[in-house]
Amino acid sequence: MKKDSWFWDRMRQVHVDFHMPEFPREAIRNFDAKTFVERFVRAKVNVIGVFTKCHFGNAFYDNTVGHKHSGLKGDFFGEVLAEARKHDIKVIAYYSLGTDARAVQDNPDWYQVDEHGKVRGAEGTVWELPCLNSPYREELVLPQIKEITEKYDMDGYLLDIPYLHNHYCFCPYCNKKFAEEHGRELTPELLQTDRELVLRFGIDTAARCMEEIAATVKRIRPNVLMNCNGAWRMGEPDRINATSDYGLWESQPSATGSFYNHSIRARYARTLDVPVQIMTVRFTEGWGLMSCKTAEQLKYEFATILANGGIINIGDQVLPDGTLQDGVYDIIGEAFGFVEEREAFCTRAESVREVALIANNTNNWYHDKDDAATFGAAKMLLEGHHQFDLYYNDDFPDLDGYRVVVLPESVKLSEASVARIESFVAGGGLLLAAGEATFCRNRQNFLLSEVLGLNYLERSPYGCGYLTEHEGLWKGIARIPQLVEAPFIKTVPTTAETLCSIQWPLTVPAVSRAFRHPIPPGGNVSDCPGISVNRYGKGTALYIAAPVFGSYWHSNHFWVRRIVDNLLRSFYAGYAEVEAPTHIETNLMRKNGKTYLHVINFQSNHTGEKSTAYYNPIENITPVHDIRAVIRDSRLRRAVVQPEGAELSVEAMADGIAFTIPRVHIHTIIELSEG
């Protein structure tokens, strides 16, 4: 893996938002670059994102192109850059690309137009959207980018919102360009009849724009790192990624309700050859709310990014008068001090290969939620303390070193990729597939039907079903048929052995067929397998006939996770086995010949009204004591708690070592070596 960029080593990054309208009378009145940068120095920050142009279209540098904010007397960007240089703080120039209120209000023909013929404006709020196919690019964006790059010796760029909204626009400029390129008219009706063509045109628009901007910057300053917001996320187009030297995946818990996002995103990012920021915020509920999380919460969030191979970035907000809130940097400073103690054990590390989770995800940038099956599978593996990396559909490696492959129900694989997985199982690997994973509509069968030992029959008519009891797989849950709140797949075994069957609900509820709960109790037990196992070559294929991963993400039905966990553990023993509650997260990384077991502790407050409280905040995390760990590696002889440097008593075993971790507060690192 290439790791030749300075970006890998700069783990304490802050992005400072400054979308600032002109009406506040005190706007930028109290800005002072020295005081501004002192906040970062005190908080141990080593990279900052600084604004050159905001969503309102206001420039924050000495410009000859565009409109400089009327409250700014000096050079905000230039002065911060010069002051940051004195303290070895790298500076990323932020530029608002896809939103510019002033540009479209002054040039209404530059507006994006939706399928109903309405301009994409928001009556003066920040979301006024210019079209990247309009002269906005030639008359404002490229001249400003060229001016900024020639004038300032910055370290990198962040271009925000590189896409058309929802990847389509029906403005006159898009209509003209589409007709030139495709020889047909771009109409709202075409969005219905050939949606893929319309969206591809929109994505190509973003790619061309970013390619042109990146080329402009690199001609002037070849060493400046380029990025657009969203680059190197799961599912981002290759052409967009190619324009970005580093990645950025926003990951605020308040946006999704889950703290798992940081860990999951990082486990994908670490498989790439570029460093990827996992960006959280100081705010409790979204960008710009002037609240502040506790240091305890930030330490936890930072640990999940740091320990899993991501690059930490936290968003802040400049006050209207051009200053930063001093108390925020007390909190960030405490959390970054925590990071500084640990980063030497984490930066440039690579994951231990064991489980490959190959999955699908949204590729519509900001506007879709993450794929439930992908994130549900990751949540199960995290809670089961499985060591795993995350890959996007066909973009997975040769699987050398992996022992297990997991395919959620939404995965999209080519026949070539399926052949690689078939070879993996035949060579002795373990496969777990669920629901419609590898189902091919043309064949009306699984692409992996021979490996699974099953033929696809049809979807069931029910929206849910039950799994009949299996003694070994029901460990830790009630000995009853267990509900899966999702539609099952009916299959016909060829060589597979049925471990448990599908029990249909008693009926489909209707006015005359109602029960106490909308989900009826169990009815007929079918002949269709609910969970099956098939020996294929030297390996084993497991199949669960329901979309259990998406169901788990939506329902949090713990019994589904326990069944899946018991199933996996029946067929493989992990490199590391940690006896800990499900809220404890574990991860294994390697660096400089040593292996590092990361153990992360999570606890939060109870949520009140879920529809308005967004997520459970973290105020305090109570330490967990005496966590037993077994590492199945006969070469290892020594375990040291880091960053404290405390040696643990190690018990030698035939296939490795065992030890007890005396205390985990937020994040403990166990350095494992040959002694």
XYZ file of C-alpha atoms in Angstrom:
675
model
C 0.000 0.000 0.000
C 1.393 3.415 -0.975
C 1.672 5.824 1.932
C 3.871 8.580 0.529
C 1.746 11.599 1.469
C 2.285 13.798 4.542
C -1.473 13.533 5.023
C -1.134 10.064 6.631
C 0.789 11.520 9.569
C -1.425 14.535 10.337
C -4.119 13.031 12.534
C -5.299 16.168 14.377
C -7.263 18.080 11.764
C -9.923 20.779 12.168
C -12.164 22.106 9.402
C -13.369 25.610 10.283
C -16.707 26.419 8.659
C -17.294 30.082 7.796
C -20.432 30.361 5.667
C -21.154 33.983 6.498
C -23.901 36.272 5.141
C -23.312 40.011 5.065
C -26.197 41.319 7.166
C -24.652 40.886 10.659
C -23.295 44.331 11.566
C -20.402 42.801 13.492
C -19.408 40.447 10.642
C -15.671 39.627 10.844
C -15.095 42.797 12.920
C -12.962 41.084 15.579
C -10.886 38.780 13.398
C -7.222 38.615 14.346
C -5.064 35.978 12.658
C -2.626 35.573 15.545
C -5.371 34.969 18.122
C -7.268 32.803 15.630
C -4.326 30.449 15.059
C -3.355 30.412 18.748
C -6.540 28.423 19.393
C -5.262 25.645 17.114
C -1.759 25.693 18.544
C -3.088 25.323 22.077
C -5.371 22.470 20.985
C -2.514 20.512 19.304
C -4.086 20.866 15.837
C -1.760 20.151 12.907
C -4.043 20.677 9.864
C -6.755 23.298 9.404
C -9.335 23.825 6.687
C -9.731 27.572 6.014
C -12.328 29.287 3.829
C -11.617 31.083 0.560
C -15.279 31.264 -0.577
C -18.476 30.296 1.266
C -21.964 29.087 0.286
C -23.179 32.679 0.225
C -20.635 33.428 -2.509
C -18.485 35.663 -0.305
C -14.717 35.521 -0.752
C -12.387 35.647 2.263
C -9.141 36.533 0.543
C -7.705 39.504 -1.375
C -9.449 38.929 -4.663
C -9.942 40.529 -8.044
C -12.529 37.912 -9.116
C -15.881 37.567 -7.359
C -17.173 39.379 -4.294
C -15.113 39.825 -1.135
C -17.188 39.832 2.069
C -17.949 43.482 2.807
C -17.099 43.035 6.490
C -13.597 41.785 5.751
C -11.012 44.574 5.749
C -7.923 42.389 5.530
C -7.093 39.009 4.026
C -8.680 36.284 6.175
C -7.274 33.307 4.291
C -3.841 34.799 3.623
C -3.306 35.998 7.181
C -4.360 32.669 8.714
C -2.111 30.833 6.245
C 0.903 32.983 7.138
C 0.329 32.589 10.873
C -0.241 28.811 10.588
C 3.075 28.450 8.759
C 4.881 29.713 11.869
C 3.552 26.739 13.845
C 3.949 23.941 11.275
C 0.185 23.747 10.748
C -0.828 22.609 7.266
C -3.610 24.608 5.575
C -6.368 23.242 3.321
C -8.143 25.892 1.242
C -11.917 25.361 1.344
C -13.897 26.513 -1.722
C -17.692 26.269 -2.065
C -18.244 24.882 -5.554
C -21.808 23.558 -5.796
C -23.454 26.308 -3.737
C -23.059 30.043 -4.392
C -26.011 32.283 -3.545
C -24.498 35.500 -4.932
C -23.543 33.909 -8.250
C -27.068 32.740 -9.086
C -28.842 35.790 -7.671
C -26.675 38.001 -9.888
C -26.963 35.572 -12.826
C -30.335 33.779 -12.639
C -29.629 31.801 -15.818
C -26.892 29.962 -13.893
C -29.414 28.283 -11.551
C -29.928 24.532 -11.590
C -33.467 23.623 -12.690
C -35.354 20.600 -11.343
C -37.690 18.229 -13.201
C -40.653 20.505 -12.450
C -39.037 23.505 -14.116
C -38.259 25.257 -10.818
C -34.881 26.755 -10.012
C -33.016 25.107 -7.154
C -33.004 28.033 -4.809
C -33.991 28.466 -1.206
C -35.071 32.085 -0.890
C -31.756 33.455 0.264
C -30.584 30.593 2.483
C -27.274 28.858 1.865
C -28.704 26.332 -0.601
C -28.770 28.364 -3.809
C -27.425 26.004 -6.462
C -25.584 27.063 -9.625
C -25.258 24.613 -12.499
C -21.760 23.365 -13.228
C -22.596 23.323 -16.956
C -23.444 27.029 -16.937
C -20.854 29.805 -17.444
C -20.537 29.840 -13.637
C -17.563 27.545 -14.083
C -15.778 29.585 -16.767
C -16.618 33.058 -15.481
C -16.228 32.610 -11.725
C -14.980 29.217 -10.484
C -11.904 28.686 -12.636
C -10.725 32.327 -12.472
C -11.094 32.287 -8.664
C -9.302 28.950 -8.291
C -6.482 30.191 -10.496
C -6.201 33.434 -8.539
C -6.169 31.680 -5.147
C -3.610 29.099 -6.270
C -1.262 31.689 -7.792
C -1.509 33.980 -4.785
C -1.175 31.509 -1.885
C 1.189 28.622 -1.117
C -1.413 26.417 0.593
C -1.064 22.674 1.212
C -4.318 21.421 -0.214
C -7.828 22.108 -1.487
C -11.291 20.987 -0.401
C -13.904 21.632 -3.099
C -17.332 21.316 -1.524
C -20.440 19.889 -3.206
C -18.991 18.785 -6.547
C -22.249 17.326 -7.860
C -25.489 18.571 -9.337
C -28.292 18.025 -6.833
C -29.469 14.399 -7.201
C -27.138 14.190 -10.247
C -29.491 15.885 -12.713
C -30.451 19.347 -13.916
C -32.740 20.599 -16.713
C -31.392 24.117 -17.179
C -30.815 25.427 -20.740
C -27.067 24.798 -20.458
C -27.564 21.150 -19.503
C -30.149 20.740 -22.272
C -27.701 22.133 -24.830
C -24.750 20.034 -23.691
C -26.808 16.846 -23.411
C -28.103 17.269 -26.963
C -24.549 17.847 -28.215
C -23.243 14.747 -26.468
C -26.143 12.332 -26.885
C -28.013 13.646 -29.918
C -31.328 13.729 -28.089
C -33.353 16.055 -25.904
C -32.887 16.087 -22.122
C -36.398 16.014 -20.661
C -37.979 15.164 -17.294
C -39.651 12.237 -19.079
C -36.218 10.828 -19.919
C -35.483 10.752 -16.186
C -38.284 8.192 -15.933
C -37.529 6.145 -19.060
C -33.702 6.213 -19.017
C -32.734 7.363 -15.551
C -29.261 5.845 -15.729
C -28.363 7.915 -18.810
C -29.548 11.155 -17.177
C -27.702 10.469 -13.923
C -24.552 9.445 -15.787
C -24.609 12.786 -17.597
C -24.869 14.558 -14.229
C -22.011 12.560 -12.715
C -19.876 13.146 -15.814
C -20.565 16.864 -15.415
C -19.111 16.758 -11.908
C -16.138 14.689 -13.057
C -15.307 17.059 -15.925
C -15.566 20.046 -13.608
C -13.259 18.473 -11.012
C -10.808 17.341 -13.698
C -10.606 20.882 -15.029
C -10.145 22.397 -11.559
C -7.520 19.823 -10.559
C -5.556 20.379 -13.770
C -5.651 24.157 -13.201
C -4.292 23.799 -9.672
C -1.620 21.217 -10.532
C -0.249 23.347 -13.378
C 0.407 26.138 -10.892
C 1.296 24.162 -7.749
C 1.893 20.455 -8.477
C 2.383 19.566 -4.799
C -0.970 20.904 -3.605
C -3.243 18.036 -2.559
C -6.654 18.031 -4.237
C -9.963 16.812 -2.836
C -13.667 17.197 -3.395
C -16.136 16.461 -0.615
C -17.140 12.808 -0.848
C -14.137 11.578 -2.813
C -13.037 8.018 -2.008
C -16.290 7.224 -0.206
C -17.805 3.821 -0.911
C -19.366 3.944 -4.359
C -17.855 7.226 -5.551
C -17.182 7.303 -9.311
C -13.627 6.461 -10.365
C -13.290 9.718 -12.312
C -14.131 11.758 -9.219
C -11.716 9.778 -7.061
C -8.970 10.237 -9.638
C -9.121 14.010 -9.097
C -8.556 13.713 -5.329
C -5.262 13.003 -3.555
C -7.082 12.336 -0.294
C -10.587 11.291 0.640
C -13.346 12.780 2.763
C -16.336 10.944 4.243
C -18.594 12.971 6.525
C -19.704 10.911 9.505
C -21.676 12.871 12.091
C -23.566 10.652 14.567
C -26.429 13.173 14.672
C -27.039 12.719 10.940
C -27.562 8.962 11.193
C -28.302 8.258 14.839
C -25.348 5.866 15.104
C -21.848 6.085 16.545
C -20.830 3.074 14.459
C -20.426 5.160 11.315
C -16.856 6.235 12.118
C -15.665 2.645 12.612
C -17.487 1.336 9.549
C -16.277 4.117 7.263
C -12.690 3.738 8.500
C -12.721 -0.017 7.862
C -13.441 0.753 4.221
C -11.047 3.696 3.995
C -8.104 1.685 5.312
C -8.240 -0.656 2.306
C -7.415 2.243 -0.052
C -4.095 3.671 -1.223
C -5.073 7.208 -0.210
C -5.627 8.720 3.250
C -9.300 9.372 3.972
C -10.669 11.864 6.478
C -13.550 10.592 8.585
C -15.114 13.930 9.453
C -17.141 14.440 12.595
C -18.166 17.791 14.136
C -17.997 19.511 17.512
C -21.739 20.200 17.313
C -24.253 17.893 18.965
C -26.796 18.224 16.141
C -25.402 19.111 12.761
C -23.255 21.783 11.167
C -23.372 25.233 12.715
C -25.415 24.558 15.857
C -23.292 26.389 18.422
C -23.164 23.520 20.907
C -20.174 21.433 21.929
C -19.763 17.749 22.686
C -17.920 16.601 25.788
C -14.220 15.750 25.655
C -15.232 12.213 26.622
C -17.396 11.897 23.519
C -14.750 13.351 21.225
C -12.104 11.004 22.628
C -14.385 8.064 21.876
C -15.191 9.305 18.366
C -11.542 10.043 17.622
C -10.502 6.610 18.918
C -12.889 4.816 16.557
C -11.408 6.712 13.600
C -7.768 6.494 14.691
C -7.805 2.832 15.717
C -9.527 1.691 12.515
C -7.219 3.388 10.012
C -8.999 6.663 9.218
C -7.740 10.250 9.433
C -9.449 12.376 12.115
C -11.088 15.647 11.096
C -13.500 17.647 13.253
C -15.676 20.507 12.055
C -15.961 23.833 13.908
C -17.725 27.128 13.135
C -16.338 30.666 13.135
C -18.532 33.163 14.983
C -20.035 36.008 12.926
C -17.445 38.454 14.292
C -14.587 36.343 12.895
C -13.460 34.704 16.144
C -13.413 31.155 17.468
C -15.001 30.055 20.735
C -12.135 29.633 23.169
C -13.897 27.035 25.322
C -14.374 24.734 22.335
C -10.610 24.458 21.986
C -10.289 23.447 25.629
C -12.440 20.431 24.712
C -10.782 19.732 21.341
C -7.352 20.214 22.932
C -8.060 17.638 25.625
C -9.321 15.179 23.008
C -6.381 15.810 20.668
C -3.970 15.344 23.582
C -5.539 11.896 23.946
C -4.948 11.311 20.218
C -1.360 12.567 20.346
C -0.519 9.943 22.985
C -1.789 7.159 20.713
C -1.146 8.195 17.136
C 2.418 6.794 16.930
C 0.891 3.315 17.321
C -1.811 3.965 14.712
C -0.636 6.088 11.775
C 0.371 4.170 8.629
C -0.756 0.879 10.187
C -2.446 -1.836 8.124
C -5.249 -4.135 9.197
C -4.911 -7.817 10.035
C -6.800 -9.750 7.366
C -9.463 -12.157 8.576
C -13.023 -11.323 7.425
C -13.773 -9.514 4.156
C -17.192 -7.856 4.174
C -17.984 -7.243 0.489
C -20.969 -4.952 0.221
C -22.888 -2.312 -1.675
C -23.565 1.285 -0.618
C -25.242 4.419 -1.915
C -23.379 6.342 -4.607
C -25.667 9.371 -4.558
C -23.430 11.358 -2.216
C -25.363 13.470 0.314
C -28.896 12.599 -0.631
C -29.262 8.896 0.237
C -28.779 7.129 3.533
C -26.075 4.479 3.785
C -27.062 1.001 2.669
C -28.821 -0.757 5.559
C -27.537 -4.222 4.656
C -23.923 -3.032 4.496
C -24.087 -1.183 7.770
C -26.170 -3.863 9.462
C -23.589 -6.496 8.563
C -20.790 -4.261 9.845
C -22.721 -3.613 13.069
C -23.114 -7.371 13.627
C -19.412 -7.992 13.057
C -18.404 -5.122 15.345
C -20.645 -6.329 18.152
C -19.386 -9.871 17.704
C -15.735 -8.698 17.921
C -14.907 -10.041 14.481
C -11.860 -8.673 12.673
C -13.029 -7.369 9.289
C -12.310 -5.048 6.384
C -14.998 -3.551 4.172
C -14.949 -3.577 0.351
C -17.267 -2.121 -2.278
C -18.848 -4.670 -4.614
C -16.274 -5.753 -7.236
C -13.448 -3.675 -5.745
C -11.966 -6.306 -3.484
C -8.453 -7.825 -3.561
C -7.322 -11.365 -4.279
C -8.588 -12.365 -0.814
C -5.153 -13.717 0.101
C -4.943 -13.881 3.888
C -8.703 -13.660 4.433
C -10.434 -16.625 6.018
C -14.064 -15.502 5.749
C -16.115 -13.600 3.155
C -19.477 -12.091 4.100
C -21.946 -11.072 1.365
C -24.948 -8.981 2.528
C -28.168 -9.192 0.596
C -27.620 -5.943 -1.351
C -24.149 -6.726 -2.750
C -23.717 -6.277 -6.531
C -21.094 -8.564 -8.057
C -19.982 -9.309 -11.597
C -19.548 -12.884 -12.808
C -15.760 -12.398 -12.671
C -15.971 -11.385 -9.010
C -18.221 -14.330 -8.239
C -15.622 -16.627 -9.818
C -12.970 -15.208 -7.465
C -15.198 -15.938 -4.464
C -15.921 -19.425 -5.794
C -12.168 -20.033 -5.971
C -11.759 -18.669 -2.438
C -14.286 -21.155 -1.032
C -12.930 -24.064 -3.062
C -9.482 -23.316 -1.640
C -10.694 -23.641 1.940
C -12.410 -20.328 2.712
C -15.656 -19.773 4.606
C -18.497 -17.884 2.900
C -21.617 -16.397 4.514
C -24.272 -15.039 2.148
C -27.744 -13.704 2.909
C -30.989 -13.046 1.069
C -30.561 -12.128 -2.599
C -26.751 -11.904 -2.511
C -25.489 -12.824 -6.046
C -29.062 -13.356 -7.344
C -29.093 -12.859 -11.137
C -32.393 -11.800 -12.704
C -31.415 -13.104 -16.134
C -30.649 -16.549 -14.737
C -33.329 -16.422 -12.032
C -30.765 -18.055 -9.789
C -27.792 -17.253 -7.591
C -24.510 -16.779 -9.411
C -23.077 -18.782 -6.514
C -25.795 -21.482 -6.600
C -23.267 -24.326 -6.918
C -21.163 -22.987 -4.048
C -24.236 -22.473 -1.848
C -25.699 -25.843 -2.834
C -29.049 -24.140 -3.425
C -31.231 -23.011 -6.291
C -33.297 -19.861 -5.993
C -37.050 -20.511 -6.196
C -38.879 -17.280 -5.390
C -39.567 -14.640 -2.772
C -42.055 -15.565 -0.086
C -45.452 -13.786 -0.001
C -44.868 -12.744 3.613
C -43.126 -9.638 4.906
C -41.495 -11.599 7.728
C -40.882 -15.117 8.943
C -39.347 -17.238 11.681
C -36.287 -19.454 11.905
C -36.956 -22.806 13.561
C -34.841 -23.609 16.585
C -31.313 -25.007 16.272
C -29.625 -25.895 19.548
C -26.106 -24.727 18.694
C -27.160 -21.527 16.908
C -29.627 -20.519 19.637
C -26.917 -20.106 22.284
C -27.750 -17.066 24.433
C -31.338 -16.593 23.189
C -34.735 -18.089 23.990
C -35.433 -21.598 22.664
C -38.297 -20.472 20.435
C -38.699 -19.857 16.700
C -36.953 -16.520 16.135
C -38.479 -13.687 14.130
C -36.733 -12.047 11.182
C -38.670 -8.944 10.268
C -38.018 -9.131 6.522
C -39.214 -11.235 3.560
C -37.548 -14.642 3.205
C -36.241 -16.282 0.026
C -37.531 -19.739 -0.893
C -34.744 -22.021 -2.114
C -34.389 -25.657 -3.170
C -31.322 -27.457 -1.760
C -29.157 -29.417 -4.168
C -26.170 -30.355 -2.015
C -26.740 -28.052 0.987
C -27.674 -29.332 4.440
C -30.524 -27.556 6.235
C -29.595 -26.324 9.719
C -32.974 -24.749 10.430
C -36.112 -24.173 8.394
C -38.350 -21.225 7.611
C -41.561 -21.028 9.601
C -44.088 -18.814 7.872
C -46.241 -16.389 9.850
C -49.718 -17.763 10.441
C -51.213 -15.409 7.858
C -50.924 -12.064 6.137
C -52.822 -9.697 8.465
C -56.089 -8.306 7.128
C -59.303 -6.899 8.563
C -60.668 -10.370 9.216
C -57.261 -11.868 10.173
C -55.927 -9.632 12.951
C -53.731 -10.505 15.914
C -52.633 -8.652 19.038
C -49.505 -7.481 17.208
C -49.284 -6.537 13.510
C -46.762 -9.384 13.061
C -48.621 -12.700 13.447
C -47.218 -15.659 15.387
C -45.640 -18.604 13.565
C -47.682 -20.934 11.405
C -46.654 -23.664 8.979
C -43.059 -24.867 8.991
C -41.907 -24.946 5.380
C -39.620 -27.363 3.575
C -37.365 -24.435 2.630
C -34.092 -23.983 4.523
C -33.783 -20.877 6.665
C -30.080 -21.467 7.331
C -28.027 -23.974 5.357
C -24.444 -25.183 5.032
C -22.715 -26.607 1.975
C -19.265 -28.121 1.598
C -17.602 -26.909 -1.584
C -14.106 -28.055 -2.429
C -12.014 -27.561 0.693
C -14.283 -24.800 2.000
C -17.733 -24.131 3.386
C -20.627 -21.934 2.278
C -23.300 -20.748 4.718
C -26.572 -19.203 3.578
C -29.326 -17.386 5.469
C -32.547 -17.159 3.451
C -33.499 -13.645 4.572
C -32.043 -10.116 4.369
C -30.894 -10.385 7.973
C -28.311 -7.610 7.810
C -30.643 -4.852 6.644
C -33.278 -6.139 9.034
C -30.846 -5.893 11.941
C -29.831 -2.321 11.067
C -33.489 -1.263 11.078
C -34.818 -3.369 13.974
C -31.818 -3.925 16.280
C -33.262 -7.355 17.059
C -30.370 -8.738 19.083
C -31.375 -12.369 18.541
C -30.722 -12.077 14.808
C -27.170 -10.896 15.500
C -26.606 -13.688 18.029
C -27.741 -16.331 15.554
C -25.398 -14.978 12.882
C -22.544 -14.702 15.382
C -23.083 -18.275 16.617
C -23.225 -19.474 13.011
C -19.897 -17.879 12.100
C -18.163 -19.079 15.256
C -19.344 -22.629 14.606
C -17.159 -22.700 11.505
C -14.078 -20.611 12.332
C -12.045 -19.497 15.337
C -10.810 -15.912 15.158
C -7.194 -14.763 15.270
C -8.223 -12.768 18.339
C -10.956 -13.818 20.722
C -11.995 -11.139 23.199
C -14.483 -11.854 25.984
C -16.252 -8.504 26.286
C -19.737 -6.965 26.115
C -21.122 -6.014 22.705
C -20.504 -2.306 23.338
C -16.759 -2.994 23.396
C -15.168 -2.686 19.952
C -11.974 -4.509 18.986
C -9.659 -4.164 16.002
C -6.254 -5.522 14.987
C -3.652 -3.524 13.067
C 0.015 -4.138 12.198
C 2.887 -1.687 12.033
C 6.662 -2.087 12.006
C 6.518 -5.797 12.737
C 4.181 -5.466 15.723
C 0.490 -6.240 16.062
C -1.822 -3.861 17.917
C -5.081 -4.931 19.510
C -7.307 -1.882 19.910
C -10.069 -2.107 22.512
C -12.622 0.732 22.539
C -15.314 1.267 25.172
C -18.650 2.953 24.370
C -21.438 4.129 26.667
C -24.071 6.792 26.131
C -27.045 8.398 27.820
C -30.580 7.253 27.167
C -32.411 9.138 24.436
C -35.671 10.915 25.243
C -37.921 11.485 22.234
C -36.104 9.685 19.410
C -37.740 11.646 16.616
C -36.253 14.898 17.899
C -33.249 13.874 20.042
C -31.340 12.394 17.066
C -28.925 10.208 19.049
C -27.721 9.317 22.544
C -25.045 11.784 23.683
C -21.971 10.679 25.589
C -21.198 12.519 28.822
C -19.135 9.933 30.686
C -17.732 6.526 29.869
C -17.361 4.095 32.773
C -14.246 1.895 32.586
C -14.618 -1.838 31.963
C -12.294 -4.168 33.864
C -10.691 -7.575 33.354
C -11.241 -8.251 29.673
C -9.881 -11.646 28.700
C -8.144 -11.945 25.306
C -6.733 -14.903 23.391
C -4.480 -14.260 20.381
C -3.953 -17.301 18.170
C -0.447 -16.565 16.943
C 2.305 -18.876 18.175
C 4.998 -16.294 17.349
C 3.771 -13.826 19.973
C 5.219 -13.798 23.485
C 4.692 -10.291 24.853
C 1.739 -7.939 25.497
C 2.207 -4.315 26.563
C -0.537 -1.780 27.337
C -0.005 1.411 25.334
C 0.451 4.330 25.654
C 1.160 3.575 29.330
C 3.884 0.992 28.561
C 2.647 -1.453 31.224
C 3.620 -5.090 30.668
C 0.871 -7.691 31.001
C 1.264 -11.174 32.386
C 1.004 -13.542 29.424
C -0.114 -17.166 29.462
C 1.520 -19.267 26.743
C -0.814 -21.547 24.789
C -0.211 -24.162 22.107
C -1.417 -21.807 19.362
C -0.735 -18.379 20.878
C -1.086 -16.373 24.070
C -3.784 -15.331 26.521
C -3.892 -12.359 28.870
C -6.282 -10.167 30.821
C -6.621 -6.447 30.109
C -7.091 -4.919 33.570
C -8.929 -1.746 32.537
C -10.362 -0.077 29.446
C -11.677 3.441 29.869
C -12.120 4.763 26.312
C -9.322 3.318 24.199
C -6.615 0.878 25.202
C -3.929 -0.433 22.842
C -2.264 -3.786 23.461
C 1.080 -3.970 21.657
C 1.792 -7.602 20.741
C 5.278 -8.715 19.793
C 7.573 -11.717 19.648
C 9.385 -10.476 22.715
